[in-house]
mmCIF file of C-alpha atoms in Angstrom:
data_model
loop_
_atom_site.group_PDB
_atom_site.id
_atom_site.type_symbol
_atom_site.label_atom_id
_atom_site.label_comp_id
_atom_site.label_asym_id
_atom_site.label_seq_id
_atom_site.Cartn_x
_atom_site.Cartn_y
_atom_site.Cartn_z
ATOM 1 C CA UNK S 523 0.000 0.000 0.000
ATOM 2 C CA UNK S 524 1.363 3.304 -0.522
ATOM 3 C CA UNK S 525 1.645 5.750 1.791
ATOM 4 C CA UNK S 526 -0.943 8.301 0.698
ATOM 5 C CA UNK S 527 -3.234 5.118 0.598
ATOM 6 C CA UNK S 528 -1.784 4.313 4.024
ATOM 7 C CA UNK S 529 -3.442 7.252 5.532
ATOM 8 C CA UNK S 530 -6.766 6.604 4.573
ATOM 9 C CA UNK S 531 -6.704 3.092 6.439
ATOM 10 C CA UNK S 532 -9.645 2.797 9.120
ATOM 11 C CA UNK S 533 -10.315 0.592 11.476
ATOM 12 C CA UNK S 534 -13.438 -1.458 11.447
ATOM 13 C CA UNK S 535 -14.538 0.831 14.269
ATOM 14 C CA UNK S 536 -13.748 3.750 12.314
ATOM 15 C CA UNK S 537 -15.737 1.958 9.566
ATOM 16 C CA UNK S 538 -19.425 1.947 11.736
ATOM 17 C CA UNK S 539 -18.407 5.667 12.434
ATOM 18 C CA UNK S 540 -18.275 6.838 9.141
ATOM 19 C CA UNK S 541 -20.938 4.579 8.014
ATOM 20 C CA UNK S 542 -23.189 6.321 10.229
ATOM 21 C CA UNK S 543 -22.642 9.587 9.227
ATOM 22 C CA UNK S 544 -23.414 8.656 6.028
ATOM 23 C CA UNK S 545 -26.406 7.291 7.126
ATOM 24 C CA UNK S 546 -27.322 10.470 9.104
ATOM 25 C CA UNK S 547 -26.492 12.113 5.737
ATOM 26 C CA UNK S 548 -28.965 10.424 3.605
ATOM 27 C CA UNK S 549 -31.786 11.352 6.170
ATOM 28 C CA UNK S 550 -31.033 15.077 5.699
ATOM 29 C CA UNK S 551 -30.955 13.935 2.041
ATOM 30 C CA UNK S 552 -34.367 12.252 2.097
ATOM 31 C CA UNK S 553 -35.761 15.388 4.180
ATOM 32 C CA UNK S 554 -34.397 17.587 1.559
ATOM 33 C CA UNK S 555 -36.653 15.358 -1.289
ATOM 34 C CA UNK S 556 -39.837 16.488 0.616
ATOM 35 C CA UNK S 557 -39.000 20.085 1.149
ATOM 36 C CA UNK S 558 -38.126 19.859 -3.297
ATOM 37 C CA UNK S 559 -41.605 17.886 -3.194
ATOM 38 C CA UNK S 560 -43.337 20.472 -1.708
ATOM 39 C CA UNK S 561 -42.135 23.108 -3.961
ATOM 40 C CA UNK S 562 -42.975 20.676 -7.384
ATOM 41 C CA UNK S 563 -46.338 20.848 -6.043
ATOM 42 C CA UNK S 564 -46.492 24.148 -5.166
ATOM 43 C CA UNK S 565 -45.649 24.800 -8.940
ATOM 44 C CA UNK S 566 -47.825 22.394 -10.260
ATOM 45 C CA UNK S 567 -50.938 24.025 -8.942
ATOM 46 C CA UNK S 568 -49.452 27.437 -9.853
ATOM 47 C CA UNK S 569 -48.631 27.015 -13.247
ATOM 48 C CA UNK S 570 -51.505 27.720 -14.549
ATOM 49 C CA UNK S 571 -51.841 31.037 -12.760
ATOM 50 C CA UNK S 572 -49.890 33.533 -15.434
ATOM 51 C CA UNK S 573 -52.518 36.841 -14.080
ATOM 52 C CA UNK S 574 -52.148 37.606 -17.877
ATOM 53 C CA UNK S 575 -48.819 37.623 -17.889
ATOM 54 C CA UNK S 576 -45.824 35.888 -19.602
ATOM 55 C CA UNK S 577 -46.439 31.728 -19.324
ATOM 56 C CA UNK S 578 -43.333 29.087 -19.465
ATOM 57 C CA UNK S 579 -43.851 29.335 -23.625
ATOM 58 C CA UNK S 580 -42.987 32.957 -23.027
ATOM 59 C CA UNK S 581 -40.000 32.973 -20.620
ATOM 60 C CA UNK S 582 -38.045 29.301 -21.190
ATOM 61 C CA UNK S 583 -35.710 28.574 -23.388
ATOM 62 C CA UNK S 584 -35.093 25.314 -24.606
ATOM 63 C CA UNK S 585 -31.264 25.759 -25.341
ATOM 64 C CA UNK S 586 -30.708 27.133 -22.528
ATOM 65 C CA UNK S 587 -32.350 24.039 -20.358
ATOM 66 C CA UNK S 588 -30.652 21.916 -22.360
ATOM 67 C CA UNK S 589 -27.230 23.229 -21.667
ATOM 68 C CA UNK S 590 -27.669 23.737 -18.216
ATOM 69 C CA UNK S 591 -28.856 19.858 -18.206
ATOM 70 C CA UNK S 592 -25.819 19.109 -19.619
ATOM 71 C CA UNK S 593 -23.572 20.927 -17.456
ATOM 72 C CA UNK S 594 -24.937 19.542 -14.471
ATOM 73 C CA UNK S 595 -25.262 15.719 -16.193
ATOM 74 C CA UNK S 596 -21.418 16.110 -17.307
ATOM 75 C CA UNK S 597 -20.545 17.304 -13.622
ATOM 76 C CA UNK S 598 -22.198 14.057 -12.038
ATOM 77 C CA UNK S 599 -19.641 12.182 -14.349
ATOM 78 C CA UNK S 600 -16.535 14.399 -13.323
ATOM 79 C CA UNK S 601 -17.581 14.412 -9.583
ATOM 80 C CA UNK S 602 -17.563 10.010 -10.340
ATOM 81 C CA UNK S 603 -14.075 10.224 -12.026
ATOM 82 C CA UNK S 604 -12.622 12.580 -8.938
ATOM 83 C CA UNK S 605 -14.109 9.453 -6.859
ATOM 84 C CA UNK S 606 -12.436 6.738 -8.399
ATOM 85 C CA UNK S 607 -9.348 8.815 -8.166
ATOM 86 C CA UNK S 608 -10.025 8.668 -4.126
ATOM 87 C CA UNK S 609 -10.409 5.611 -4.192
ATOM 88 C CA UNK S 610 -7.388 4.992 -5.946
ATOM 89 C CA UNK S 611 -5.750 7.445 -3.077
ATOM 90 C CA UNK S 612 -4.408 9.415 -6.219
ATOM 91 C CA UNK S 613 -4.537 13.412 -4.910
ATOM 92 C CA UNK S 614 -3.773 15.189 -7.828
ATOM 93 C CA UNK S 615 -6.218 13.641 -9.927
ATOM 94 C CA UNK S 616 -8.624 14.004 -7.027
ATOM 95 C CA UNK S 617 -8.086 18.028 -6.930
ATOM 96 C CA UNK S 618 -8.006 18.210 -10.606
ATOM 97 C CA UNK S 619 -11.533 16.336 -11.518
ATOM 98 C CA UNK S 620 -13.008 18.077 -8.364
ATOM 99 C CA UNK S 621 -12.099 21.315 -10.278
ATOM 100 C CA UNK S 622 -13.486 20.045 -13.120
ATOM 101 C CA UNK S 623 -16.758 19.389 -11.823
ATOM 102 C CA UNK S 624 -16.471 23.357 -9.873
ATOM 103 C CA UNK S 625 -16.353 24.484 -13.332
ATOM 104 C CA UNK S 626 -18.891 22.640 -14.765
ATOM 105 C CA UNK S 627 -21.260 23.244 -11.655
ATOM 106 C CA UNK S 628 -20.389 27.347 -11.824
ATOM 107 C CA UNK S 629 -21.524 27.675 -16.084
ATOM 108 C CA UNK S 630 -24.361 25.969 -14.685
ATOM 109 C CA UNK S 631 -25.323 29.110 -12.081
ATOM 110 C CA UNK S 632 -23.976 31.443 -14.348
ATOM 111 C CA UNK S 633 -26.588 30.316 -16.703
ATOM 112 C CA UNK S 634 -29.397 30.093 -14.694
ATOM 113 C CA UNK S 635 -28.155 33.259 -13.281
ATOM 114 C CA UNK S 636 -28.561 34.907 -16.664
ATOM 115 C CA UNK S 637 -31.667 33.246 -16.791
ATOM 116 C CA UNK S 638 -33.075 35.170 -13.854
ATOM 117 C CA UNK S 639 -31.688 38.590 -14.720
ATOM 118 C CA UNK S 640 -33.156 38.193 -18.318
ATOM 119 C CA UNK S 641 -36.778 37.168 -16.912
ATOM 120 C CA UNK S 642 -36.510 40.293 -14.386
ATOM 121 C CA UNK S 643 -35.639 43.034 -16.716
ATOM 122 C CA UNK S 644 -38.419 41.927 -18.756
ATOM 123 C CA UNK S 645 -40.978 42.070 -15.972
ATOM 124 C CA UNK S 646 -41.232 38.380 -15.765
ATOM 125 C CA UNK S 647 -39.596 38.596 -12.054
ATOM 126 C CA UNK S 648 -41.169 36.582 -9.015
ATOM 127 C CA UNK S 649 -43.312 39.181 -8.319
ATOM 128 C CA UNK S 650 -45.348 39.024 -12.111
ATOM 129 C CA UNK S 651 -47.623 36.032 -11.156
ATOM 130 C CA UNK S 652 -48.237 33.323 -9.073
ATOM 131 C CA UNK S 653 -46.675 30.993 -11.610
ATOM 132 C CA UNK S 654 -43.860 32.970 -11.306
ATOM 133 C CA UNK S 655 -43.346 33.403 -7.863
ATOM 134 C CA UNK S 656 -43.501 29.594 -7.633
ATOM 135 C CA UNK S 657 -41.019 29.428 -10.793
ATOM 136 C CA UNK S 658 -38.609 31.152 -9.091
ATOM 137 C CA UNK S 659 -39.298 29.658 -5.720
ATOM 138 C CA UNK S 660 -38.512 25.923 -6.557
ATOM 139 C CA UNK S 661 -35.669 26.731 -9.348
ATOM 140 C CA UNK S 662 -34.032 29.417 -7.003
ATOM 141 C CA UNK S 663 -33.957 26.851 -3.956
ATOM 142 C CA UNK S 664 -32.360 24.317 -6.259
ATOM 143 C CA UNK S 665 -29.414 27.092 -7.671
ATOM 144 C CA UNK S 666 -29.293 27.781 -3.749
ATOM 145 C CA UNK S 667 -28.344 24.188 -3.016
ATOM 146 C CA UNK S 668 -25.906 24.128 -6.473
ATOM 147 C CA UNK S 669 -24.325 27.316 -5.221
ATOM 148 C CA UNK S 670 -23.699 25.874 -1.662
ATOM 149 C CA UNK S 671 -22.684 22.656 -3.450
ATOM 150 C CA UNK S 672 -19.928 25.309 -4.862
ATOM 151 C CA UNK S 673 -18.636 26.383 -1.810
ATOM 152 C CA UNK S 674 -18.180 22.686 -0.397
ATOM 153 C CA UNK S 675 -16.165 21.636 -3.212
ATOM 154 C CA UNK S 676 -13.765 24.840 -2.817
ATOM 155 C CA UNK S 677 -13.806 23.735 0.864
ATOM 156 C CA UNK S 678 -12.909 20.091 0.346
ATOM 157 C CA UNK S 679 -10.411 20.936 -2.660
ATOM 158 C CA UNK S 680 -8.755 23.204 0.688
ATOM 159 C CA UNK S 681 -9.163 19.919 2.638
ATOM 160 C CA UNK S 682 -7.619 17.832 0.060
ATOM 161 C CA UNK S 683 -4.659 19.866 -1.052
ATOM 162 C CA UNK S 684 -4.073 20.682 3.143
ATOM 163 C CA UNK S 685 -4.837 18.087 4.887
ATOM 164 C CA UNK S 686 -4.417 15.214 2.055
ATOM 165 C CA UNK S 687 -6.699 11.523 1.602
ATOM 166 C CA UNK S 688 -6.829 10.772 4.897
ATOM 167 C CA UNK S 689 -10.031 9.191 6.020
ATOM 168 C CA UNK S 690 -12.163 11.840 7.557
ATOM 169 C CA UNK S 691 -11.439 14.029 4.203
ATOM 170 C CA UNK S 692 -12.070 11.050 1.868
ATOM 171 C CA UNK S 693 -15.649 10.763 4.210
ATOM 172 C CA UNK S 694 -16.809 14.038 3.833
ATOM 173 C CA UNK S 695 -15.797 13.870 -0.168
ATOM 174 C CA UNK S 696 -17.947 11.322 -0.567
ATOM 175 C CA UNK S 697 -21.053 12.965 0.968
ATOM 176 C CA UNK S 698 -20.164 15.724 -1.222
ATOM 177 C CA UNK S 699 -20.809 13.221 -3.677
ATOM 178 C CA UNK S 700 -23.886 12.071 -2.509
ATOM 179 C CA UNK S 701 -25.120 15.731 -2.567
ATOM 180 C CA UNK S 702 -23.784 16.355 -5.973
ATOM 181 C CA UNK S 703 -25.255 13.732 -7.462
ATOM 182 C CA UNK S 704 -28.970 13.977 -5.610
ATOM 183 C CA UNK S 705 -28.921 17.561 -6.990
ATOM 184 C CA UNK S 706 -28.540 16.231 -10.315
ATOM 185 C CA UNK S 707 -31.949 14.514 -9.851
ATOM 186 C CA UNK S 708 -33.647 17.088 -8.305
ATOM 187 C CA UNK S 709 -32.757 19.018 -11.689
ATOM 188 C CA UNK S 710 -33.727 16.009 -13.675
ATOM 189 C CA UNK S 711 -37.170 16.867 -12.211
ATOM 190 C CA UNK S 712 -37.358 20.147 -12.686
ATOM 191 C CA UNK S 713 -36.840 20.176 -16.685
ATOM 192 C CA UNK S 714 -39.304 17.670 -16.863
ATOM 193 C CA UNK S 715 -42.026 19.430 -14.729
ATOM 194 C CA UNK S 716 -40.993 22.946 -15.561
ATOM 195 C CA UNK S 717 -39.479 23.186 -18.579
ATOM 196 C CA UNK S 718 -40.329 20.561 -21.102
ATOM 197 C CA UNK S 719 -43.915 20.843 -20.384
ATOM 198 C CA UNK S 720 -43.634 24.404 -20.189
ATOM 199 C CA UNK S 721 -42.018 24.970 -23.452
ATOM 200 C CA UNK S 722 -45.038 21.757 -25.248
ATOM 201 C CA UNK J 1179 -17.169 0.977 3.168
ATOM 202 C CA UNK J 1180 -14.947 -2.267 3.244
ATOM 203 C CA UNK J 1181 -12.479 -2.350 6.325
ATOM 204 C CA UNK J 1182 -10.669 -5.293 4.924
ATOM 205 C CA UNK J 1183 -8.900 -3.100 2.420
ATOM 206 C CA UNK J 1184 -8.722 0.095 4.944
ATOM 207 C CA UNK J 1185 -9.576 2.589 2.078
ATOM 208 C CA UNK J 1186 -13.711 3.901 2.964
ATOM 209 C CA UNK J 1187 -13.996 4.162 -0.586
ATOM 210 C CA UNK J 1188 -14.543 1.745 -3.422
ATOM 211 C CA UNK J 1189 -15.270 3.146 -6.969
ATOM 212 C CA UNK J 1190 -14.698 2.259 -10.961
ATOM 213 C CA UNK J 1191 -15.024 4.117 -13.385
ATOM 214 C CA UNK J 1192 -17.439 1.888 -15.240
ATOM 215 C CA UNK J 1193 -21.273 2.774 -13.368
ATOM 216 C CA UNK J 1194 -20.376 6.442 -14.079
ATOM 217 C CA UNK J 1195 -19.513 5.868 -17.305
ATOM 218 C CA UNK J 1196 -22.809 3.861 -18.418
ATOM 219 C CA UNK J 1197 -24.731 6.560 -16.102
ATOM 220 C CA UNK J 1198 -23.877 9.123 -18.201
ATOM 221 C CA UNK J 1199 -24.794 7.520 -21.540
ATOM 222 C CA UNK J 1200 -27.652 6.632 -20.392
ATOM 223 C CA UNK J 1201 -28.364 9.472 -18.698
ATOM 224 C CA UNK J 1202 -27.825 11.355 -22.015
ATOM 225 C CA UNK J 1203 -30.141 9.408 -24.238
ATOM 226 C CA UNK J 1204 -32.722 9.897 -21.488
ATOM 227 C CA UNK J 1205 -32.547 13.248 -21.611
ATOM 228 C CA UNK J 1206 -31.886 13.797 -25.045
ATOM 229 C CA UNK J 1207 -35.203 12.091 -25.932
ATOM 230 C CA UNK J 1208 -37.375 14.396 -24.141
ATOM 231 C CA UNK J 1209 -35.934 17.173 -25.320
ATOM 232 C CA UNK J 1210 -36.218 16.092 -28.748
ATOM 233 C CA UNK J 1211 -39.679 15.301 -28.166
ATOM 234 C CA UNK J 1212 -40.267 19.181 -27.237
ATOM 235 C CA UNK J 1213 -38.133 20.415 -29.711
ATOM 236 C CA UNK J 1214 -39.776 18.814 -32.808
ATOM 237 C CA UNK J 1215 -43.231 18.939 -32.084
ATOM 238 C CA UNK J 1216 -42.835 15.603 -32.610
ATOM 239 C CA UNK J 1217 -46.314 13.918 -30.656
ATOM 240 C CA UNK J 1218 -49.602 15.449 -29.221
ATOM 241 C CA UNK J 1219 -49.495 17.614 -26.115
ATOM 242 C CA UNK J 1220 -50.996 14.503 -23.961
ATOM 243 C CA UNK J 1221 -48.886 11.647 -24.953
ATOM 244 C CA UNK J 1222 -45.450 13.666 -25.376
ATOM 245 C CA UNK J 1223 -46.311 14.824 -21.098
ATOM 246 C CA UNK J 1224 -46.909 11.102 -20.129
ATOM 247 C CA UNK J 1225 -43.766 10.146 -22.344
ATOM 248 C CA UNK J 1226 -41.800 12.750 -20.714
ATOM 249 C CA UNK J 1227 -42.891 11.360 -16.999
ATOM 250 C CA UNK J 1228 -42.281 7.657 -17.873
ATOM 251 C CA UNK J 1229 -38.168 8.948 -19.145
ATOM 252 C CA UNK J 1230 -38.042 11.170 -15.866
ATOM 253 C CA UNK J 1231 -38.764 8.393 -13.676
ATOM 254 C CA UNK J 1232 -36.536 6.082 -15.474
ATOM 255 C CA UNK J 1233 -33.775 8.607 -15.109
ATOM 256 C CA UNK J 1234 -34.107 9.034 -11.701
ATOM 257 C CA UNK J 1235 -33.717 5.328 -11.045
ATOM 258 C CA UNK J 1236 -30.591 5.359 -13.676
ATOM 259 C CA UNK J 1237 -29.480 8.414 -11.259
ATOM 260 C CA UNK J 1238 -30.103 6.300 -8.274
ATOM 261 C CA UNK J 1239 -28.344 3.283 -9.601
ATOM 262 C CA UNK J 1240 -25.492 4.450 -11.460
ATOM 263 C CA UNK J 1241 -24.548 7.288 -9.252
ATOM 264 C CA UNK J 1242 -25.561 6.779 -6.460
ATOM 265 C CA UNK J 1243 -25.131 3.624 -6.020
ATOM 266 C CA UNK J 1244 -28.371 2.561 -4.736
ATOM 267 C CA UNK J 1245 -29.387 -1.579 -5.411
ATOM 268 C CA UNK J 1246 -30.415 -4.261 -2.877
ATOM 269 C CA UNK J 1247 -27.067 -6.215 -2.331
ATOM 270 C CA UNK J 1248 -24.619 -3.121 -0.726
ATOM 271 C CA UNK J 1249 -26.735 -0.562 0.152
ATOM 272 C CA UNK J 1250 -27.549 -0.495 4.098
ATOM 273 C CA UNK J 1251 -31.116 -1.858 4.804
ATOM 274 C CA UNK J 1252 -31.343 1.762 6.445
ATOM 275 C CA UNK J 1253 -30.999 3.600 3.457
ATOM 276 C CA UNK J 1254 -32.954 2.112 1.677
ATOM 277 C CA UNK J 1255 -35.841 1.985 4.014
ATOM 278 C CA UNK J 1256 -35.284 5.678 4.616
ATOM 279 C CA UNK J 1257 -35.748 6.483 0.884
ATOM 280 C CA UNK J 1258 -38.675 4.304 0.545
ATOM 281 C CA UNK J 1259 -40.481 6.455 3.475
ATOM 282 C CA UNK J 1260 -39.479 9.846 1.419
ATOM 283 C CA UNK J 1261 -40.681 7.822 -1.488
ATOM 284 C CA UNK J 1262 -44.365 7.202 0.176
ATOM 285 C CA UNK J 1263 -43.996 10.620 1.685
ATOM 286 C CA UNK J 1264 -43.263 12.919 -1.449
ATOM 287 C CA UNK J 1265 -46.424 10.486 -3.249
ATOM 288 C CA UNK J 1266 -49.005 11.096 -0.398
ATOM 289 C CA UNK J 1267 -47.997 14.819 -0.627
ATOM 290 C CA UNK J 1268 -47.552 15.561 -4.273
ATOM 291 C CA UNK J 1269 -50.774 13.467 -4.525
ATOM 292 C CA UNK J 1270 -52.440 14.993 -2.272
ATOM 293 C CA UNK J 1271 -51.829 18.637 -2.765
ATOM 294 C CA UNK J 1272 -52.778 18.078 -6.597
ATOM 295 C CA UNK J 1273 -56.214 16.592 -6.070
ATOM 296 C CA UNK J 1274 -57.096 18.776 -3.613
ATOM 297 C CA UNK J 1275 -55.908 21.732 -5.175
ATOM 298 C CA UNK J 1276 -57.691 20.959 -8.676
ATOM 299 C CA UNK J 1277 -60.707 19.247 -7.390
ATOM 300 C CA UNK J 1278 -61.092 22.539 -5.774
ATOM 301 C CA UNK J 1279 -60.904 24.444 -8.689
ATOM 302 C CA UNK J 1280 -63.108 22.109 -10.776
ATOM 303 C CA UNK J 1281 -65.763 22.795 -8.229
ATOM 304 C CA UNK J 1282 -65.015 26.860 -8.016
ATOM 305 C CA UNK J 1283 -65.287 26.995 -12.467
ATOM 306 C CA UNK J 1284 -68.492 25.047 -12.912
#
């Protein structure tokens, strides 16, 4: 075993302890399903109400969805290949696919950034309809969790290129992981309950 | 998390490779569904629910990580409760919501 591998070793007691965090990580996980279920039906019964103004035909934009969905699709991959490269205890690949997937993740809020500017100057804001306001409740509190998604891989990339693989690190990148990748779900939702039917 | 081999992590490349493919086609179809025009308003909504949900599971499986063998019973439990929960809710709200309205209109 090498050494960088060497400091990741646990012992089985170590094992149960970071097996339960992960555990008490998927409940916040799970929790965080029903707050994003709440807001899809929030929208759902909202849709409808456009008070005359601007409907999802009006505001979307397919290309843009679709490259945003692709963005976030490509970073689940990257965020995958940084951890097989933990798992191979290999720290400069690790820092350089985690980067990868920062980028990837940031063109994706720039986007949707540009998205929400756009909408607002042309008095499509949150404050238009009740479509709208549940628009840019339930997309906004996913770019919330993306953006925050940001900061913990800047933090762990710290962690990484500080601290190195050892076995508390390699545990918290690997809830990072399971956050990344739920969020890529949650977005798999919203273009098909937002935008695709939106933009029939 | 395997303690015989001290490292907490385990991963190939491989699941995240097929995720992604698949992943891709899913989403690619919907898209060109919207994009084209390409079935009635009805259909193309139910065809676009069926490839969500069958993304979600390729999500679940292929990153993730999610099947029956090495996931903790926990887990799994716990995401069949949010599962039951986000139904009953979802459900719930929507027939509610529109019944309500059906009754307010006529």
């Amino acid at each position: 075993m090498t050494a960088a591998a060497d400091a990741m070793t646990v012992t089985p007691q170590d094992a149960q302890k970071y097996e339960e965090k992960e555990f008490g990580f998927w409940l916040y996980l799970m929790s965080d399903a029903i707050i994003f279920a709440c807001l899809f039906a929030t929208y759902l019964v909202m849709v409808g109400n456009a008070a005359g103004g601007p409907t999802g035909k009006d505001v979307f934009s397919l290309e843009r969805a679709a490259a945003e969905t692709a963005l976030l699709l490509f970073s689940s991959t990257t965020f995958g290949v940084a951890a097989v490269a933990l798992s191979q205890a290999d720290r400069p690949k690790v820092l350089l696919w985690l980067a990868v997937t920062f980028a990837l993740g940031a063109g994706f809020i720039v986007l949707e950034f540009g998205e929400f500017a756009g909408m607002i100057a042309e008095g499509a804001g949150p404050d238009r309809s009740g479509f709208l306001s549940a628009f840019f409740t339930l997309v906004g509190t996913h770019g919330l969790h993306v953006s925050v998604g940001l900061l913990w891989i800047l933090v762990m990339m710290g962690q990484v290129l500080f601290k190195g693989l050892t076995a508390p690190v390699a545990s918290r990148v690997m809830r990072l992981g399971l956050f990344w990748h739920f969020l890529d779900i949650i977005w798999v939702v919203i273009f098909s309950v937002v935008y695709l039917p939106g933009l029939l | 998390m395997d303690a015989t081999s001290g490292i907490p992590v385990e991963r190939t490349l491989k699941p995240y490779l097929i995720g992604i493919v698949l992943a891709l086609i899913l989403t690619a179809i919907p898209f060109g569904i919207v994009a084209f025009g390409a079935m009635e308003r009805q259909t193309a909504l139910i065809v676009i629910a069926v490839f969500a949900v069958i993304q979600i599971l390729v999500h679940l499986h292929f990153f993730l990580h999610i099947d029956f063998r090495s996931t903790p019973r926990e887990n799994l439990i716990a995401l069949a409760f949010a599962c039951v929960l986000i139904f009953i809710m979802v459900g719930g709200s929507l027939w509610i919501m529109f019944d309500l309205y059906h009754r307010m209109m006529v």
